[in-house]
Coordinates of C-alpha atoms and ligand atoms in Angstrom, one line a residue:
M13 CA -38.3 13.0 9.2
R14 CA -35.1 15.0 9.9
I15 CA -37.2 16.9 12.6
K16 CA -38.5 13.8 14.2
S17 CA -34.7 12.1 14.4
N18 CA -33.5 15.5 15.7
R19 CA -36.2 15.3 18.4
T20 CA -35.3 11.8 19.3
L21 CA -31.8 12.8 19.6
W22 CA -32.4 15.8 21.7
F23 CA -34.4 13.1 24.0
L24 CA -31.6 10.7 24.1
A25 CA -29.1 13.6 24.9
L26 CA -31.3 14.7 27.8
G27 CA -31.8 11.2 28.9
T28 CA -27.9 10.4 28.8
V29 CA -27.4 13.7 30.7
L30 CA -29.8 12.7 33.2
A31 CA -28.6 9.2 33.6
C32 CA -25.1 10.3 34.1
S33 CA -26.1 12.9 36.5
L34 CA -28.2 10.0 38.5
I35 CA -25.0 7.8 38.2
A36 CA -22.6 10.6 39.4
L37 CA -24.9 11.3 42.5
Y38 CA -25.9 7.8 43.5
G39 CA -23.5 5.3 41.7
S40 CA -20.6 6.3 43.6
S41 CA -22.2 5.5 46.9
H42 CA -23.9 2.3 45.7
F43 CA -20.7 1.0 44.0
S44 CA -18.9 1.8 47.6
R45 CA -21.4 -0.3 49.2
I46 CA -20.8 -3.1 46.8
F47 CA -16.9 -2.8 47.1
I48 CA -17.1 -2.2 50.9
A49 CA -19.2 -5.3 51.3
E50 CA -16.8 -7.4 49.4
A51 CA -14.0 -5.9 51.3
A52 CA -15.8 -6.9 54.6
A53 CA -16.3 -10.4 53.1
R54 CA -12.6 -10.7 52.8
G55 CA -12.0 -8.8 56.2
Q56 CA -14.3 -11.5 57.7
N57 CA -12.2 -14.3 56.3
T58 CA -8.8 -12.7 57.3
L59 CA -10.6 -12.2 60.8
R60 CA -11.7 -15.7 61.1
L61 CA -8.2 -17.0 59.9
A62 CA -6.1 -14.6 62.4
I63 CA -8.6 -15.7 65.2
A64 CA -7.9 -19.5 64.4
I65 CA -4.2 -19.0 64.3
L66 CA -4.3 -17.1 67.8
E67 CA -6.9 -19.5 69.4
G68 CA -4.7 -22.4 67.9
E69 CA -1.5 -20.8 69.6
L70 CA -3.2 -20.1 72.8
A71 CA -4.8 -23.6 73.0
R72 CA -1.4 -25.2 72.5
Y73 CA -0.1 -23.7 75.6
E74 CA -3.6 -23.6 77.8
K75 CA -3.1 -27.0 79.7
L76 CA 0.7 -27.0 79.8
P77 CA 0.8 -25.1 83.2
E78 CA -1.4 -27.6 84.8
L79 CA 0.7 -30.5 83.6
V80 CA 3.8 -28.8 85.0
A81 CA 2.2 -28.0 88.2
D82 CA 1.4 -31.3 88.7
D83 CA 5.0 -32.4 88.5
E84 CA 6.4 -34.0 91.7
D85 CA 9.5 -32.0 91.6
I86 CA 7.5 -28.7 91.5
R87 CA 5.2 -29.5 94.2
A88 CA 8.3 -30.7 96.4
L89 CA 9.7 -27.1 95.5
V90 CA 6.6 -25.2 96.6
R91 CA 6.4 -27.3 99.6
D92 CA 10.0 -26.3 100.6
P93 CA 10.9 -23.1 98.7
G94 CA 14.1 -22.4 100.4
D95 CA 15.6 -25.8 99.3
S96 CA 18.3 -24.1 97.0
S97 CA 19.0 -27.5 95.2
R98 CA 15.6 -28.3 94.1
I99 CA 15.5 -24.8 92.9
E100 CA 18.3 -25.3 90.9
Q101 CA 16.7 -28.6 89.6
A102 CA 13.8 -26.8 89.0
N103 CA 15.2 -24.1 87.0
A104 CA 16.9 -26.7 84.7
Y105 CA 13.8 -28.4 84.2
L106 CA 11.9 -25.4 83.3
K107 CA 14.5 -24.1 81.0
S108 CA 14.6 -27.5 79.4
I109 CA 10.9 -27.8 78.8
N110 CA 10.7 -24.1 77.9
T111 CA 13.3 -24.7 75.0
L112 CA 11.2 -28.0 74.2
L113 CA 8.1 -26.1 74.2
E114 CA 9.1 -23.0 72.5
S115 CA 7.4 -21.0 75.2
S116 CA 8.7 -17.6 76.2
D117 CA 9.2 -18.1 80.0
I118 CA 8.0 -20.7 82.6
Y119 CA 8.4 -19.9 86.3
V120 CA 7.0 -21.1 89.7
M121 CA 5.5 -18.8 92.3
V122 CA 4.9 -19.0 96.0
P123 CA 1.7 -17.7 97.3
D124 CA 2.9 -14.2 98.2
G125 CA 3.7 -13.7 94.4
T126 CA 7.4 -14.1 94.8
T127 CA 9.1 -16.1 91.9
I128 CA 11.2 -19.0 93.2
A129 CA 12.2 -20.8 90.1
A130 CA 12.2 -19.6 86.5
S131 CA 13.4 -21.0 83.0
N132 CA 15.5 -17.8 82.6
A133 CA 17.1 -18.0 86.1
D134 CA 20.4 -17.8 84.7
T135 CA 19.9 -14.7 82.5
D136 CA 20.1 -11.0 83.0
T137 CA 16.2 -10.6 83.1
S138 CA 15.7 -13.6 85.6
F139 CA 12.3 -13.5 87.2
V140 CA 13.5 -15.4 90.2
G141 CA 13.1 -13.1 93.2
E142 CA 10.3 -10.9 91.3
N143 CA 7.1 -10.7 92.8
F144 CA 4.2 -10.6 90.3
Q145 CA 1.1 -10.9 93.0
Y146 CA -0.3 -7.9 91.3
R147 CA -1.0 -10.1 87.8
P148 CA -4.4 -11.4 87.6
Y149 CA -3.2 -14.8 86.3
F150 CA -1.6 -15.0 89.4
R151 CA -4.5 -14.2 91.6
D152 CA -6.7 -16.3 89.6
A153 CA -4.4 -19.3 89.9
L154 CA -4.3 -18.7 93.4
D155 CA -8.1 -18.8 93.5
G156 CA -8.1 -22.3 92.1
G157 CA -8.8 -21.3 88.6
I158 CA -6.7 -20.9 85.5
G159 CA -5.1 -17.5 85.3
R160 CA -4.9 -15.9 81.6
F161 CA -3.4 -12.6 81.0
F162 CA -1.9 -10.6 78.4
A163 CA 0.6 -8.1 79.3
L164 CA 4.2 -6.5 78.9
G165 CA 6.6 -8.2 81.1
T166 CA 7.7 -5.8 83.7
T167 CA 11.1 -7.2 84.1
S168 CA 11.7 -8.5 80.6
L169 CA 9.7 -5.7 78.9
K170 CA 8.5 -8.3 76.4
R171 CA 4.9 -8.5 75.8
G172 CA 3.4 -12.2 76.5
Y173 CA 0.4 -14.2 77.0
Y174 CA 0.5 -15.6 80.6
F175 CA -1.1 -18.8 81.6
G176 CA -1.0 -19.6 85.4
A177 CA -2.1 -22.7 87.1
P178 CA -2.1 -23.7 91.1
V179 CA 0.2 -26.1 92.5
W180 CA -1.7 -28.2 94.7
V181 CA -0.1 -29.7 98.0
D182 CA -2.3 -31.4 100.3
D183 CA -5.4 -30.2 98.9
A184 CA -4.1 -26.5 99.3
I185 CA -2.6 -24.0 96.9
A186 CA 0.9 -23.9 97.5
G187 CA 2.0 -22.2 94.5
V188 CA 1.7 -21.1 91.0
V189 CA 3.3 -22.2 87.9
V190 CA 3.1 -19.5 85.0
F191 CA 3.6 -20.1 81.2
K192 CA 4.6 -17.0 79.2
L193 CA 4.0 -17.3 75.4
D194 CA 5.4 -15.0 73.0
L195 CA 3.2 -14.0 70.1
D196 CA 5.7 -11.9 68.2
S197 CA 6.0 -14.3 65.4
I198 CA 2.2 -14.4 64.9
E199 CA 2.3 -10.5 64.8
Q200 CA 5.2 -10.6 62.6
T201 CA 2.9 -12.3 59.9
W202 CA 0.5 -9.3 60.0
R203 CA 3.1 -6.8 58.8
G204 CA 3.0 -5.6 55.2
A205 CA -0.4 -7.0 54.4
D206 CA -3.0 -4.8 52.6
Y207 CA -5.0 -5.0 55.7
E208 CA -4.2 -4.2 59.3
I209 CA -5.1 -6.8 62.2
I210 CA -5.3 -5.3 65.7
V211 CA -6.0 -7.2 69.1
T212 CA -7.2 -4.7 71.8
D213 CA -7.8 -5.5 75.6
P214 CA -11.0 -4.8 77.4
E215 CA -10.2 -1.2 77.7
G216 CA -9.5 -0.7 74.0
I217 CA -5.9 -0.4 74.1
I218 CA -3.9 -2.0 71.1
F219 CA -1.5 -4.5 72.1
M220 CA -0.9 -6.5 68.9
T221 CA -0.5 -4.9 65.7
G222 CA 1.3 -4.9 62.4
R223 CA 1.8 -1.2 62.7
P224 CA 4.2 -0.4 65.6
E225 CA 3.0 3.2 65.9
W226 CA -0.3 2.2 67.0
M227 CA 1.1 -0.3 70.0
Y228 CA -0.2 0.8 73.3
K229 CA -2.9 3.2 71.7
G230 CA -6.3 3.4 72.9
L231 CA -9.0 3.0 70.4
L232 CA -11.4 4.0 73.2
T233 CA -10.8 7.2 75.0
L234 CA -8.6 6.4 77.8
S235 CA -10.6 7.6 80.7
P236 CA -9.1 7.6 84.2
D237 CA -11.1 4.4 85.3
R238 CA -9.5 2.8 82.3
L239 CA -5.8 3.9 83.0
S240 CA -6.4 3.2 86.8
R241 CA -8.0 -0.3 86.0
T242 CA -4.7 -0.8 83.3
A243 CA -2.3 0.5 86.1
A244 CA -3.8 -2.0 88.8
T245 CA -2.6 -4.8 86.8
R246 CA 0.4 -3.2 85.3
R247 CA -0.4 -4.8 82.1
Y248 CA 1.7 -2.5 80.3
A249 CA 4.5 -1.8 82.7
D250 CA 5.5 1.5 82.1
A251 CA 4.7 2.0 78.6
I252 CA 3.2 5.5 77.6
L253 CA -0.4 4.8 76.9
Q254 CA -2.3 7.4 74.3
D255 CA -5.5 7.7 72.6
L256 CA -5.3 6.9 68.7
P257 CA -6.7 9.9 66.9
V258 CA -9.4 7.9 65.6
Q259 CA -12.9 8.7 64.4
R260 CA -15.6 5.9 64.3
T261 CA -18.8 6.0 62.2
A262 CA -21.3 3.2 62.2
Y263 CA -21.5 1.6 58.8
D264 CA -24.3 -1.0 58.3
D265 CA -25.2 -3.4 61.1
D266 CA -22.1 -5.1 62.2
L267 CA -19.4 -2.9 60.5
E268 CA -18.0 0.4 61.5
L269 CA -15.8 2.7 59.6
M270 CA -12.6 4.3 61.5
S271 CA -10.7 7.2 60.2
I272 CA -7.4 7.0 61.5
S273 CA -5.0 10.0 61.4
S274 CA -1.2 9.6 61.3
D275 CA 1.6 12.3 60.7
D276 CA 1.0 12.3 57.0
A277 CA -2.6 11.5 56.4
T278 CA -5.8 10.5 57.6
R279 CA -6.8 7.1 56.4
E280 CA -10.4 5.5 56.3
Y281 CA -10.6 1.6 57.3
L282 CA -13.3 -0.6 57.4
V283 CA -13.4 -2.4 60.6
V284 CA -14.5 -5.9 61.1
A285 CA -14.0 -7.1 64.6
Q286 CA -14.6 -10.4 66.6
E287 CA -14.1 -10.9 70.4
M288 CA -12.1 -13.9 72.0
P289 CA -14.0 -13.9 75.3
E290 CA -11.6 -16.7 77.0
A291 CA -8.7 -14.3 76.1
E292 CA -10.6 -11.2 76.8
W293 CA -9.6 -9.9 73.4
T294 CA -11.1 -8.1 70.4
V295 CA -9.4 -8.9 67.5
K296 CA -10.1 -6.3 64.4
V297 CA -9.1 -6.4 60.9
L298 CA -8.7 -3.0 59.5
L299 CA -9.2 -2.8 55.7
D300 CA -8.2 0.4 53.8
T301 CA -11.3 1.6 52.1
A302 CA -9.3 3.5 49.6
S303 CA -9.1 0.7 47.2
A304 CA -12.6 -0.2 47.4
R305 CA -13.8 3.4 46.9
G306 CA -11.4 4.0 44.0
Q307 CA -13.0 1.0 42.8
A308 CA -16.1 2.6 43.1
V309 CA -15.1 5.8 41.6
I310 CA -13.8 3.9 38.7
S311 CA -16.8 1.9 38.5
T312 CA -18.9 4.8 38.3
I313 CA -16.8 6.3 35.7
A314 CA -17.2 3.2 33.5
A315 CA -20.9 3.2 34.1
V316 CA -21.0 6.8 33.0
L317 CA -18.9 5.7 30.2
I318 CA -21.2 2.8 29.2
V319 CA -24.1 5.0 29.3
V320 CA -22.4 7.6 27.3
L321 CA -21.2 5.0 24.8
G322 CA -24.5 3.3 24.7
A323 CA -26.1 6.6 24.2
M324 CA -23.7 7.5 21.2
A325 CA -24.3 3.9 19.7
T326 CA -27.9 4.4 20.0
A327 CA -27.5 8.0 18.4
I328 CA -25.5 6.5 15.6
Y329 CA -28.0 3.8 15.3
L330 CA -30.7 6.0 15.2
Q331 CA -29.1 8.4 12.9
R332 CA -28.4 5.5 10.3
R333 CA -31.8 4.4 10.6
A334 CA -33.0 8.2 10.1
R335 CA -30.8 8.3 7.2
L336 CA -31.6 5.1 5.9
S337 CA -35.4 5.8 5.9
Y338 CA -34.8 9.4 4.6
R339 CA -32.6 7.6 1.6
L340 CA -35.4 5.2 1.0
Q341 CA -38.2 8.0 1.3
V342 CA -36.2 10.1 -1.2
Q343 CA -36.1 6.9 -3.5
K344 CA -39.7 6.4 -3.1
D345 CA -40.5 9.9 -4.1
A346 CA -37.9 9.7 -7.1
Q347 CA -39.9 6.6 -8.1
E348 CA -43.2 8.0 -7.7
Q349 CA -42.1 11.1 -9.6
L350 CA -40.6 8.8 -12.4
E351 CA -43.7 6.6 -12.6
R352 CA -45.7 9.9 -12.8
R353 CA -43.5 11.3 -15.5
V354 CA -43.7 7.8 -17.1
A355 CA -47.5 8.0 -16.9
E356 CA -47.5 11.6 -18.4
R357 CA -45.2 10.6 -21.3
T358 CA -47.2 7.7 -22.0
N359 CA -50.2 9.9 -22.1
D360 CA -48.3 12.4 -24.3
L361 CA -47.2 9.5 -26.5
A362 CA -50.8 8.0 -26.9
S363 CA -52.5 11.5 -27.6
L364 CA -49.4 11.9 -30.0
N365 CA -50.1 8.6 -31.4
R366 CA -53.9 9.3 -31.8
Q367 CA -52.7 12.6 -33.6
L368 CA -50.3 10.6 -36.0
E369 CA -53.0 8.0 -36.7
R370 CA -55.3 11.2 -37.4
E371 CA -52.9 12.6 -39.7
V372 CA -51.9 9.1 -41.4
A373 CA -55.7 8.9 -42.1
E374 CA -56.0 12.3 -43.4
R375 CA -52.6 11.7 -45.8
R376 CA -54.2 8.3 -47.0
S377 CA -57.5 10.5 -47.8
T378 CA -55.2 13.0 -49.3
E379 CA -53.2 10.4 -51.2
V380 CA -56.4 8.9 -52.6
Q381 CA -57.5 12.4 -53.5
L382 CA -54.1 13.1 -55.3
R383 CA -54.1 9.7 -57.2
R384 CA -57.8 10.6 -58.1
T385 CA -56.4 14.2 -59.1
Q386 CA -53.2 12.6 -61.0
S387 CA -55.3 10.1 -62.9
D388 CA -57.5 13.1 -63.9
L389 CA -54.3 14.9 -64.8
V390 CA -53.0 12.2 -66.8
Q391 CA -55.9 11.9 -68.6
A392 CA -56.0 15.7 -69.4
G393 CA -52.3 15.6 -70.2
K394 CA -52.9 12.7 -72.5
L395 CA -55.4 14.8 -74.3
A396 CA -53.1 17.8 -74.4
A397 CA -50.2 15.8 -75.5
L398 CA -52.2 14.8 -78.4
G399 CA -53.2 18.1 -79.4
Q400 CA -49.7 19.2 -79.0
M401 CA -48.7 16.7 -81.1
S402 CA -50.9 17.1 -83.8
A403 CA -49.7 20.8 -83.6
A404 CA -46.2 19.8 -83.8
L405 CA -46.8 17.7 -86.6
S406 CA -48.5 20.4 -88.6
H407 CA -45.7 22.9 -87.6
E408 CA -43.0 20.4 -89.1
F409 CA -44.8 19.9 -92.2
N410 CA -46.0 23.5 -92.6
Q411 CA -42.3 24.6 -93.4
P412 CA -41.5 22.2 -96.2
L413 CA -44.9 22.4 -97.5
G414 CA -44.5 26.1 -97.8
A415 CA -41.3 25.6 -99.7
A416 CA -42.8 23.2 -101.9
K417 CA -45.8 25.5 -102.8
N418 CA -43.4 28.2 -103.8
Y419 CA -41.2 26.0 -105.8
A420 CA -44.3 24.6 -107.6
D421 CA -45.7 28.3 -108.1
N422 CA -42.2 29.2 -109.6
A423 CA -42.3 25.9 -111.7
R424 CA -45.5 26.9 -113.3
I425 CA -44.4 30.3 -114.1
L426 CA -41.1 29.1 -115.5
I427 CA -43.2 26.4 -117.5
E428 CA -45.3 29.2 -118.8
R429 CA -42.0 31.2 -119.9
D430 CA -40.8 28.0 -121.5
R431 CA -37.9 27.8 -119.0
I432 CA -38.1 24.2 -118.9
P433 CA -34.9 23.0 -117.4
E434 CA -35.0 25.6 -114.6
A435 CA -38.8 24.5 -113.9
S436 CA -37.5 21.0 -113.9
E437 CA -34.9 22.1 -111.4
N438 CA -37.8 23.2 -109.3
I439 CA -39.8 20.2 -109.4
A440 CA -36.7 18.3 -108.3
R441 CA -36.5 20.4 -105.4
I442 CA -40.2 20.0 -104.6
S443 CA -39.7 16.2 -104.9
S444 CA -36.7 16.2 -102.5
L445 CA -38.9 18.3 -100.1
I446 CA -41.6 15.9 -100.4
D447 CA -38.8 13.1 -99.8
R448 CA -37.8 15.2 -96.5
M449 CA -41.4 15.7 -95.3
A450 CA -41.7 11.7 -95.5
S451 CA -38.6 11.7 -93.6
I452 CA -39.6 14.1 -90.7
S453 CA -42.6 12.0 -90.6
R454 CA -40.6 9.2 -89.9
H455 CA -38.4 10.9 -87.9
L456 CA -41.0 12.3 -85.5
R457 CA -42.3 8.6 -85.2
N458 CA -39.0 7.5 -84.5
F459 CA -38.5 10.5 -82.1
S460 CA -41.3 9.9 -80.0
R461 CA -40.3 6.1 -79.5
K462 CA -36.8 5.3 -80.7
P463 CA -34.3 8.1 -79.9
H464 CA -31.5 5.5 -80.5
Q465 CA -31.2 5.5 -84.2
K466 CA -28.3 4.8 -85.8
L467 CA -25.6 7.4 -86.1
R468 CA -23.1 7.8 -89.2
P469 CA -20.7 10.3 -90.0
V470 CA -22.3 13.4 -91.8
L471 CA -20.5 16.4 -93.4
L472 CA -21.5 19.7 -92.1
S473 CA -21.4 21.6 -95.3
D474 CA -23.9 18.7 -96.8
V475 CA -26.3 19.4 -94.1
L476 CA -26.2 22.9 -94.1
D477 CA -26.7 23.1 -97.9
D478 CA -30.0 21.0 -97.6
T479 CA -31.0 23.3 -94.6
Q480 CA -30.5 26.4 -96.7
E481 CA -32.9 25.0 -99.3
I482 CA -35.5 24.5 -96.5
V483 CA -35.2 28.0 -94.9
A484 CA -34.4 30.0 -97.9
W485 CA -38.1 31.0 -98.4
R486 CA -38.2 31.9 -94.6
L487 CA -35.2 33.8 -94.4
A488 CA -36.3 35.7 -97.7
A489 CA -39.6 36.5 -96.0
A490 CA -37.8 38.0 -93.1
K491 CA -35.4 39.6 -95.4
A492 CA -32.3 38.1 -93.4
E493 CA -29.4 36.4 -94.8
L494 CA -27.1 33.5 -94.0
D495 CA -23.3 34.2 -93.3
I496 CA -21.8 30.6 -93.0
E497 CA -17.9 29.9 -92.2
L498 CA -17.2 26.6 -92.1
G499 CA -13.5 26.6 -92.3
A500 CA -11.1 24.9 -95.1
T501 CA -11.2 21.5 -93.7
P502 CA -14.4 19.8 -94.1
L503 CA -15.8 18.8 -90.7
A504 CA -17.7 15.5 -90.1
V505 CA -19.9 14.9 -87.0
M506 CA -21.5 11.6 -85.8
A507 CA -25.3 12.4 -86.5
G508 CA -28.3 11.6 -88.5
S509 CA -28.1 14.1 -91.3
V510 CA -32.1 14.5 -91.7
R511 CA -32.4 15.1 -87.9
L512 CA -29.5 17.3 -87.6
Q513 CA -31.0 19.3 -90.8
Q514 CA -34.2 19.6 -88.5
V515 CA -32.5 21.1 -85.7
L516 CA -30.7 23.6 -88.1
V517 CA -34.0 24.6 -89.7
N518 CA -35.5 25.2 -86.3
I519 CA -32.8 27.5 -85.1
I520 CA -32.2 29.2 -88.0
S521 CA -36.2 29.8 -88.3
N522 CA -36.2 30.9 -84.8
A523 CA -33.2 33.4 -85.8
A524 CA -35.1 34.6 -88.7
D525 CA -38.1 35.3 -86.4
A526 CA -35.9 37.3 -84.0
V527 CA -34.0 39.5 -86.4
D528 CA -37.2 40.4 -88.2
G529 CA -37.6 44.1 -88.0
F530 CA -34.0 44.4 -87.0
G531 CA -31.4 46.5 -88.6
N532 CA -28.5 43.7 -88.9
R533 CA -30.3 40.5 -90.2
T534 CA -27.3 38.6 -90.7
I535 CA -27.5 35.1 -89.1
K536 CA -23.9 34.0 -88.7
I537 CA -23.0 30.2 -88.9
R538 CA -19.7 29.3 -87.9
A539 CA -18.1 25.8 -87.2
E540 CA -14.9 25.0 -85.2
R541 CA -13.1 21.9 -84.2
E542 CA -12.4 21.7 -80.5
D543 CA -10.8 18.7 -79.0
H544 CA -12.7 15.5 -80.2
Q545 CA -15.8 17.8 -80.7
V546 CA -17.1 20.0 -83.5
L547 CA -18.8 23.3 -82.3
L548 CA -21.4 24.8 -84.4
H549 CA -22.4 28.5 -83.5
I550 CA -25.7 29.9 -84.9
R551 CA -25.8 33.7 -83.9
D552 CA -28.1 36.4 -84.9
H553 CA -28.3 40.1 -84.1
G554 CA -32.0 40.0 -82.5
P555 CA -33.0 41.2 -79.2
G556 CA -31.2 38.0 -77.6
I557 CA -33.0 35.7 -75.0
G558 CA -34.5 37.3 -72.2
E559 CA -33.2 36.6 -68.6
D560 CA -36.7 35.5 -67.3
I561 CA -37.1 33.0 -70.0
A562 CA -33.4 31.4 -70.4
G563 CA -34.3 28.5 -68.2
R564 CA -37.3 27.7 -70.0
I565 CA -36.6 27.8 -73.8
F566 CA -35.9 24.1 -74.1
D567 CA -38.9 23.1 -72.5
P568 CA -41.7 21.5 -74.6
F569 CA -44.4 23.9 -75.7
F570 CA -42.7 27.0 -74.4
S571 CA -43.2 29.9 -76.8
T572 CA -43.0 33.5 -76.7
K573 CA -44.5 34.1 -80.1
G574 CA -48.2 34.6 -80.7
V575 CA -51.1 32.2 -81.2
G576 CA -50.6 30.5 -84.4
K577 CA -47.4 31.4 -84.9
G578 CA -45.2 29.3 -82.3
L579 CA -45.7 25.7 -80.9
G580 CA -42.6 25.9 -78.5
L581 CA -41.8 22.5 -79.6
G582 CA -38.7 23.5 -82.0
L583 CA -36.0 23.8 -79.5
S584 CA -37.1 20.9 -77.2
I585 CA -37.1 18.4 -80.0
S586 CA -33.9 20.0 -81.6
Y587 CA -32.3 19.6 -77.8
N588 CA -33.5 15.9 -77.5
I589 CA -32.1 15.2 -81.1
I590 CA -28.8 16.6 -80.3
K591 CA -28.9 14.5 -77.0
D592 CA -29.7 11.5 -78.9
F593 CA -26.4 12.2 -81.2
G594 CA -24.2 12.2 -77.8
G595 CA -23.8 15.9 -78.3
S596 CA -25.4 19.2 -76.6
L597 CA -27.3 22.3 -77.3
S598 CA -27.0 25.3 -75.5
A599 CA -28.0 28.7 -75.9
Q600 CA -26.5 32.1 -74.6
N601 CA -26.4 36.0 -75.4
H602 CA -23.6 37.3 -77.3
P603 CA -21.6 40.1 -75.7
D604 CA -22.4 42.4 -78.9
G605 CA -26.1 41.4 -78.6
G606 CA -28.3 38.9 -80.2
A607 CA -28.5 35.2 -79.3
E608 CA -26.1 32.5 -80.0
F609 CA -27.0 28.9 -80.2
T610 CA -24.3 26.3 -80.0
I611 CA -24.4 22.7 -81.4
A612 CA -21.5 20.3 -79.9
L613 CA -21.1 17.0 -81.5
D614 CA -18.7 14.4 -81.7
A615 CA -16.3 14.9 -84.3
T616 CA -15.4 12.1 -86.9
E617 CA -13.5 11.5 -90.0
M618 CA -15.4 10.9 -93.1
P619 CA -14.6 7.9 -95.2
A620 CA -13.0 9.0 -98.5
H621 CA -15.6 7.6 -100.7
A622 CA -18.3 9.7 -99.0
I623 CA -16.4 12.8 -99.5
L624 CA -16.0 12.1 -103.1
E625 CA -19.6 11.4 -103.5
T626 CA -20.2 15.0 -102.1
F627 CA -17.8 16.6 -104.6
Q628 CA -19.2 14.7 -107.5
Ligands
ADP263 P1 -41.3 28.8 -81.2 O1 -40.4 28.9 -82.3 O2 -42.3 27.8 -81.8 O3 -41.8 29.7 -80.3 P2 -39.0 27.2 -79.8 O4 -39.0 26.0 -79.2 O5 -38.4 27.2 -81.4 O6 -40.5 27.6 -80.3 O7 -38.6 28.8 -79.4 C1 -38.9 28.8 -78.0 C2 -38.7 30.3 -77.8 O8 -37.5 30.7 -77.8 C3 -39.3 31.2 -78.9 O9 -40.7 31.3 -78.7 C4 -38.4 32.4 -78.4 O10 -39.0 33.0 -77.4 C5 -37.0 31.8 -78.1 N1 -36.0 31.9 -79.0 C6 -35.7 30.9 -79.8 N2 -34.8 31.5 -80.7 C7 -34.2 32.7 -80.5 C8 -33.6 33.6 -80.9 N3 -32.8 33.3 -82.0 N4 -33.6 34.8 -80.4 C9 -34.6 35.3 -79.3 N5 -35.5 34.5 -78.8 C10 -35.4 33.2 -79.5

């Protein structure tokens, strides 16, 4: 696109240079022709006007000599040229009509050429007595015609146009009346115009011009013939005749160009000429071609400028158009690219969508599978829970049953030894153990479904007394002993006494298991009050809780004990019971070895009657 527009611009530049060269070469002459033709038309108008004025002026006086020649007094004068009174009379008459008609001079000549009367008889340059027989106007009039001539007065040294008419006396020409006209006033009007008007005689000598330096200069070479013919009529008296330094060139059919050199410069003129045959004049209008040529140059420059400007405008237009189409192309490309990208993206998305749909389908089938597996698991879990629950129940009942069995055996031995009160005491304990088992059974039932059983203040010492009874045989089996330190102030907590006892039995039993076979088999139970809580620490001197199992000991069914020994329910049940009391159960290893379980419960005050009951 760019290359194409550059090539167009190069062609345009080449075309412009070519056009400018052509205009420079031919434009100037073409425009010169146009402006010179215009100047010629103007010159023709000027020429027509000048000729009309000249002809008008001459026509005014043409008939007057005949009129004066027909005057009786003039005829009488030429009949008797010696009559001085008639001469005087004629002089006065001529002077008066000369003034009246505004001619230059009027005079009367006799056939030998001598002037006998003149309007200027009373001036220094009087023609009276002068002989002008050499003048053509005289000879023509003497021949019976009308004499016409233009010349420089030999006496007056003033140029003038002469009209001569014969004075007829008895059918013979007895004299000639001459009117001399002054054309200076017409010539005056030619001065200062932007054209030159010149009038030349048949020999090509200029005798009327607005330029004084051209006066009496020959446009045609002043050959001896011409000079002798001019001298014969003494047309220009003693004036010096010279050639005008002129160079003529033909221009078009009826026009010519003239280069006239003056002192300072050579000027070129366009010449428009017309002859005035009656006066034997040629009137020429000379128009300086400088302005026409200047205009031609300006027009050429203007044409070149127009071409250049036009070319520049075209170049700008072409460039703009190229830029616009380039921009449109770029936009189109960008749009196509965008569409391509959108299509690619759409494809990607569609394939992604398909993949997602596949994945969703897979997930759904996995979900169905999972649900099926889950329901299978739940089923299996239910069965397992059922088994575990049965195991838990047997575990919880085995301990009091074991204790009851011991008391029963002891009671039998005591009865056999007749130690009835002690045997009865053992039986009472068996009865209380059975009560406790019933309570445990109830508790287990409640624990599984109703954790929020009503709590009441329980004295820690009471609970521990009952607990000791349950765990006594277990401690004895492990050769372990309890070291209980509850402090001076009886501590009461919000709990359920049987459930709290159950918790303590679990923890103490675990401690007895832990210290089994160890040197120090003391299990220390210590209670303390801290803020609004009572803390009960049960510490043993066993191996402590391994780091790897520390986080799992409260999980249901977690046990490190062998099959048939531990069910892993003790701590989880205890944990839930303490939680139901609003307290917490935690386990850590004592810095001096062994495990320490801490039960934290809300402290409470024991009603006075309850305390009394305890001490009774
Ligand atoms: P079980 O006594 O049936 O194993 P528990 O829930 O009572 O179940 O106890 C879980 C486990 O916690 C025990 O198997 C034992 O590994 C650990 N444990 C409990 N008490 C102690 C203790 N005092 N010292 C060391 N380990 C203990």
